[in-house]
Coordinates of C-alpha atoms in Angstrom, one line a residue:
X720 CA 113.0 131.4 99.3
X721 CA 110.2 133.2 101.0
X722 CA 106.8 131.5 101.3
X723 CA 104.6 132.3 98.4
X724 CA 100.9 132.8 98.7
X725 CA 98.6 130.8 96.4
X726 CA 97.4 133.9 94.7
X727 CA 101.0 134.9 93.9
X728 CA 101.7 131.5 92.3
X729 CA 98.5 131.6 90.3
X730 CA 99.1 135.2 89.2
X731 CA 102.7 134.5 88.1
X732 CA 101.7 131.5 86.0
X733 CA 99.0 133.5 84.3
X734 CA 101.3 136.5 83.7
X735 CA 104.0 134.2 82.4
X736 CA 101.6 132.3 80.2
X737 CA 100.1 135.4 78.7
X738 CA 103.6 136.8 78.0
X739 CA 104.7 133.5 76.6
X740 CA 101.7 133.4 74.3
X741 CA 102.2 137.0 73.1
X742 CA 105.9 136.7 72.6
X743 CA 105.6 133.3 70.7
X744 CA 103.2 135.0 68.3
X745 CA 105.2 138.2 68.0
X746 CA 108.7 136.8 68.0
X747 CA 109.8 139.0 70.8
X748 CA 112.1 136.4 72.3
X749 CA 113.9 139.0 74.5
X750 CA 110.7 139.7 76.4
X751 CA 109.9 136.0 76.6
X752 CA 113.4 135.1 77.8
X753 CA 113.1 137.8 80.5
X754 CA 109.9 136.3 81.9
X755 CA 111.1 132.7 82.1
X756 CA 113.2 133.0 85.3
X757 CA 110.2 134.3 87.1
X758 CA 108.2 131.2 86.3
X759 CA 111.2 128.9 87.0
X760 CA 111.6 130.4 90.5
X761 CA 107.9 129.6 91.3
X762 CA 108.3 126.1 89.8
X763 CA 111.3 125.4 92.0
X764 CA 109.3 126.6 95.0
X765 CA 106.5 124.2 94.0
X766 CA 109.0 121.3 93.7
X767 CA 109.6 121.7 97.4
X768 CA 105.9 122.3 98.2
X769 CA 104.0 119.7 96.4
X770 CA 100.8 120.2 98.4
X771 CA 100.7 123.8 97.3
X772 CA 101.4 122.8 93.8
X773 CA 98.4 120.4 93.9
X774 CA 96.2 123.2 95.2
X775 CA 97.3 125.8 92.7
X776 CA 98.3 124.4 89.3
X777 CA 95.0 122.5 88.6
X778 CA 93.2 125.8 89.0
X779 CA 94.9 126.9 85.8
X780 CA 93.7 124.0 83.8
X781 CA 90.5 125.9 82.8
X782 CA 92.2 129.2 82.0
X783 CA 91.1 130.7 78.7
X784 CA 94.7 131.0 77.4
X785 CA 96.2 127.9 75.8
X786 CA 99.7 128.8 77.0
X787 CA 98.6 129.1 80.6
X788 CA 97.0 125.7 80.4
X789 CA 100.0 124.2 78.7
X790 CA 102.6 125.5 81.1
X791 CA 100.5 124.4 84.2
X792 CA 100.0 121.0 82.6
X793 CA 103.7 120.5 81.7
X794 CA 104.7 121.5 85.2
X795 CA 102.2 119.1 86.7
X796 CA 103.8 116.3 84.6
X797 CA 107.3 117.3 85.7
X798 CA 106.1 117.3 89.3
X799 CA 104.2 114.0 89.0
X800 CA 100.9 115.5 90.1
X801 CA 97.5 115.6 88.4
X802 CA 99.1 113.6 85.7
X803 CA 96.0 112.2 84.1
X804 CA 94.4 115.7 83.8
X805 CA 97.6 117.4 82.6
X806 CA 98.1 114.7 79.9
X807 CA 94.5 115.1 78.7
X808 CA 94.9 118.9 78.4
X809 CA 98.1 118.6 76.5
X810 CA 96.6 116.0 74.2
X811 CA 93.6 118.3 73.5
X812 CA 96.0 121.1 72.7
X813 CA 98.3 118.9 70.6
X814 CA 95.4 117.5 68.5
X815 CA 93.7 120.8 67.8
X816 CA 95.0 122.7 64.8
X817 CA 93.5 126.0 66.0
X818 CA 96.3 126.3 68.5
X819 CA 99.0 126.4 65.8
X820 CA 102.5 126.5 67.2
X821 CA 101.1 125.7 70.6
X822 CA 99.8 122.4 69.3
X823 CA 103.4 121.5 68.2
X824 CA 104.8 122.5 71.6
X825 CA 102.2 120.4 73.4
X826 CA 103.0 117.4 71.1
X827 CA 106.7 117.8 72.0
X828 CA 106.1 118.1 75.7
X829 CA 104.1 114.9 75.7
X830 CA 106.7 113.1 73.6
X831 CA 109.5 114.1 75.9
X832 CA 107.4 113.3 79.0
X833 CA 106.5 109.8 77.7
X834 CA 110.2 109.2 77.0
X835 CA 111.0 110.0 80.6
X836 CA 113.0 113.1 79.7
X837 CA 110.8 116.0 80.7
X838 CA 112.9 118.5 82.6
X839 CA 111.8 122.1 83.3
X840 CA 115.4 123.1 84.0
X841 CA 118.9 121.6 84.1
X842 CA 119.6 120.7 87.8
X843 CA 123.1 121.3 89.2
X844 CA 125.3 118.2 89.3
X845 CA 126.9 119.3 92.6

């Protein structure tokens, strides 16, 4: 995979988070499903470049959109970086009714993570 610039990583997370937010509320799962591989590609890049992940994902913790914050936080947990901050953000989302379905998603992310089963994608067994 080609090297990604920090701006590209940040922009992809924002774009994917905004689309995820919109499609969750509208039910347009096709559009949401089409966006997922783009985020996954960047996540896989960050798995191999943890220093870049540490420099980019925390910048999304303050984003105005709940889904952008949640995705960045979940990915931090999966990568084992900025864990305390990511957990705090997901707890805040999980415990705030104003976020609706996104509260439930944050609750489930934290539950799965605490059980040691948080996976962003199914890795090949080969």
